[in-house]
């Protein structure tokens, strides 16, 4: 239907990738480290901020963030084995702060409009907070 399937390589999912990627046909592979063969690094550090860099690379005019609050609580949907929200570790908080800084820097380098649908968490400089009714209008 015209969608692009993006598969992101993590050091801890290589076995799964080797088994499943060949089943998909055409895919775009990404990584956060040195690119190899047909696996690209478009920028970013965490999956969330990396998706912003990727979206702009492919011509997005608007990007809507949902669930990126950069707070001390990590949502249960961030980890498939968790059944409820959990407190972010010190390491995770550091990663999230790097991601937030990258997004704030990114907003100074692009004409792509970034909107934040997330209802809680930290304010992201250069990103407009919106609610669902605004999203429906646009």
mmCIF file of C-alpha atoms in Angstrom:
data_model
loop_
_atom_site.group_PDB
_atom_site.id
_atom_site.type_symbol
_atom_site.label_atom_id
_atom_site.label_comp_id
_atom_site.label_asym_id
_atom_site.label_seq_id
_atom_site.Cartn_x
_atom_site.Cartn_y
_atom_site.Cartn_z
ATOM 1 C CA UNK A 1 0.000 0.000 0.000
ATOM 2 C CA UNK A 2 3.026 2.296 -0.240
ATOM 3 C CA UNK A 3 4.245 2.121 3.343
ATOM 4 C CA UNK A 4 7.918 1.769 4.092
ATOM 5 C CA UNK A 5 8.859 -0.975 6.532
ATOM 6 C CA UNK A 6 11.692 0.206 8.765
ATOM 7 C CA UNK A 7 13.528 -2.379 10.832
ATOM 8 C CA UNK A 8 15.928 -1.168 13.501
ATOM 9 C CA UNK A 9 18.912 -3.261 14.508
ATOM 10 C CA UNK A 10 19.772 -3.467 18.193
ATOM 11 C CA UNK A 11 22.662 -5.490 19.543
ATOM 12 C CA UNK A 12 20.148 -7.610 21.441
ATOM 13 C CA UNK A 13 17.862 -8.440 18.518
ATOM 14 C CA UNK A 14 20.285 -9.658 15.856
ATOM 15 C CA UNK A 15 19.178 -13.318 16.040
ATOM 16 C CA UNK A 16 15.539 -12.338 15.549
ATOM 17 C CA UNK A 17 16.471 -10.030 12.664
ATOM 18 C CA UNK A 18 18.424 -12.744 10.869
ATOM 19 C CA UNK A 19 15.381 -15.038 11.041
ATOM 20 C CA UNK A 20 12.609 -12.585 10.216
ATOM 21 C CA UNK A 21 13.942 -9.864 7.901
ATOM 22 C CA UNK A 22 14.277 -12.145 4.851
ATOM 23 C CA UNK A 23 10.520 -12.840 5.097
ATOM 24 C CA UNK A 24 9.596 -9.179 4.526
ATOM 25 C CA UNK A 25 11.028 -8.461 1.093
ATOM 26 C CA UNK A 26 11.994 -4.811 0.749
ATOM 27 C CA UNK A 27 12.849 -3.113 4.035
ATOM 28 C CA UNK A 28 14.856 -0.152 5.232
ATOM 29 C CA UNK A 29 17.355 -1.154 7.890
ATOM 30 C CA UNK A 30 18.561 1.380 10.452
ATOM 31 C CA UNK A 31 21.111 1.451 13.228
ATOM 32 C CA UNK A 32 22.411 3.986 15.768
ATOM 33 C CA UNK A 33 26.034 2.989 15.185
ATOM 34 C CA UNK A 34 28.276 2.660 12.131
ATOM 35 C CA UNK A 35 26.153 1.801 9.080
ATOM 36 C CA UNK A 36 26.939 -1.369 7.131
ATOM 37 C CA UNK A 37 25.853 -2.535 3.669
ATOM 38 C CA UNK A 38 22.175 -1.543 3.388
ATOM 39 C CA UNK A 39 21.703 -0.546 7.036
ATOM 40 C CA UNK A 40 21.669 3.232 7.522
ATOM 41 C CA UNK A 41 22.215 5.689 10.350
ATOM 42 C CA UNK A 42 19.974 8.725 9.841
ATOM 43 C CA UNK A 43 20.853 10.237 13.201
ATOM 44 C CA UNK A 44 19.425 10.075 16.663
ATOM 45 C CA UNK A 45 20.172 8.083 19.787
ATOM 46 C CA UNK A 46 16.991 6.383 21.048
ATOM 47 C CA UNK A 47 14.290 4.825 18.898
ATOM 48 C CA UNK A 48 12.019 7.836 19.437
ATOM 49 C CA UNK A 49 14.373 10.619 18.442
ATOM 50 C CA UNK A 50 15.855 8.467 15.670
ATOM 51 C CA UNK A 51 12.376 8.215 14.135
ATOM 52 C CA UNK A 52 12.291 12.014 13.930
ATOM 53 C CA UNK A 53 15.546 12.149 11.984
ATOM 54 C CA UNK A 54 14.326 9.362 9.698
ATOM 55 C CA UNK A 55 10.962 11.048 9.090
ATOM 56 C CA UNK A 56 12.595 14.297 8.049
ATOM 57 C CA UNK A 57 14.998 12.468 5.745
ATOM 58 C CA UNK A 58 11.994 11.101 3.870
ATOM 59 C CA UNK A 59 10.267 14.471 3.585
ATOM 60 C CA UNK A 60 7.857 14.669 6.525
ATOM 61 C CA UNK A 61 6.356 18.139 6.884
ATOM 62 C CA UNK A 62 4.863 17.418 10.329
ATOM 63 C CA UNK A 63 5.880 14.922 12.961
ATOM 64 C CA UNK A 64 3.574 14.084 15.866
ATOM 65 C CA UNK A 65 5.139 12.677 19.027
ATOM 66 C CA UNK A 66 2.946 10.452 21.183
ATOM 67 C CA UNK A 67 4.113 9.017 24.487
ATOM 68 C CA UNK A 68 7.504 10.735 24.573
ATOM 69 C CA UNK A 69 7.365 12.467 27.941
ATOM 70 C CA UNK A 70 11.024 12.082 29.049
ATOM 71 C CA UNK A 71 9.866 11.732 32.650
ATOM 72 C CA UNK A 72 10.834 9.293 35.393
ATOM 73 C CA UNK A 73 8.169 6.732 34.479
ATOM 74 C CA UNK A 74 8.607 4.398 31.520
ATOM 75 C CA UNK A 75 5.373 3.184 29.967
ATOM 76 C CA UNK A 76 4.570 -0.513 29.893
ATOM 77 C CA UNK A 77 4.483 -0.433 26.088
ATOM 78 C CA UNK A 78 8.203 0.405 25.961
ATOM 79 C CA UNK A 79 9.178 -3.110 26.993
ATOM 80 C CA UNK A 80 7.209 -6.148 25.779
ATOM 81 C CA UNK A 81 7.780 -8.159 28.976
ATOM 82 C CA UNK A 82 6.346 -5.528 31.335
ATOM 83 C CA UNK A 83 2.673 -5.500 32.342
ATOM 84 C CA UNK A 84 2.688 -2.065 33.986
ATOM 85 C CA UNK A 85 4.572 1.226 33.974
ATOM 86 C CA UNK A 86 7.880 1.281 35.841
ATOM 87 C CA UNK A 87 10.377 3.787 37.191
ATOM 88 C CA UNK A 88 13.190 4.648 34.797
ATOM 89 C CA UNK A 89 16.646 3.583 35.881
ATOM 90 C CA UNK A 90 19.400 6.190 36.141
ATOM 91 C CA UNK A 91 20.838 4.860 32.875
ATOM 92 C CA UNK A 92 17.460 5.132 31.111
ATOM 93 C CA UNK A 93 16.984 8.700 32.399
ATOM 94 C CA UNK A 94 20.370 9.667 30.934
ATOM 95 C CA UNK A 95 19.404 8.152 27.571
ATOM 96 C CA UNK A 96 16.099 10.030 27.607
ATOM 97 C CA UNK A 97 17.831 13.335 28.381
ATOM 98 C CA UNK A 98 20.191 12.813 25.437
ATOM 99 C CA UNK A 99 17.185 12.088 23.214
ATOM 100 C CA UNK A 100 15.430 15.234 24.427
ATOM 101 C CA UNK A 101 18.504 17.369 23.736
ATOM 102 C CA UNK A 102 18.787 15.903 20.233
ATOM 103 C CA UNK A 103 15.149 16.740 19.503
ATOM 104 C CA UNK A 104 15.604 20.279 20.823
ATOM 105 C CA UNK A 105 18.697 20.694 18.636
ATOM 106 C CA UNK A 106 16.861 19.187 15.674
ATOM 107 C CA UNK A 107 14.085 21.784 15.932
ATOM 108 C CA UNK A 108 16.684 24.505 15.309
ATOM 109 C CA UNK A 109 17.952 22.759 12.157
ATOM 110 C CA UNK A 110 14.736 21.896 10.299
ATOM 111 C CA UNK A 111 11.580 23.348 8.847
ATOM 112 C CA UNK A 112 9.677 20.184 9.770
ATOM 113 C CA UNK A 113 7.008 20.998 12.350
ATOM 114 C CA UNK A 114 7.161 18.790 15.422
ATOM 115 C CA UNK A 115 4.042 18.481 17.568
ATOM 116 C CA UNK A 116 3.787 16.730 20.926
ATOM 117 C CA UNK A 117 0.540 14.903 21.663
ATOM 118 C CA UNK A 118 1.914 13.578 24.968
ATOM 119 C CA UNK A 119 -0.199 14.884 27.848
ATOM 120 C CA UNK A 120 2.426 14.659 30.596
ATOM 121 C CA UNK A 121 6.153 14.873 31.089
ATOM 122 C CA UNK A 122 8.761 17.460 30.302
ATOM 123 C CA UNK A 123 8.358 20.358 27.890
ATOM 124 C CA UNK A 124 10.494 19.960 24.768
ATOM 125 C CA UNK A 125 11.933 23.291 23.621
ATOM 126 C CA UNK A 126 10.897 24.039 20.025
ATOM 127 C CA UNK A 127 8.046 21.509 20.053
ATOM 128 C CA UNK A 128 4.413 22.616 20.272
ATOM 129 C CA UNK A 129 2.210 20.719 22.740
ATOM 130 C CA UNK A 130 -1.149 19.775 21.234
ATOM 131 C CA UNK A 131 -4.213 17.823 22.273
ATOM 132 C CA UNK A 132 -6.216 15.277 20.353
ATOM 133 C CA UNK A 133 -8.798 17.814 19.113
ATOM 134 C CA UNK A 134 -6.025 19.879 17.498
ATOM 135 C CA UNK A 135 -4.631 16.748 15.847
ATOM 136 C CA UNK A 136 -8.042 15.895 14.403
ATOM 137 C CA UNK A 137 -8.301 19.421 12.918
ATOM 138 C CA UNK A 138 -5.015 19.181 11.070
#
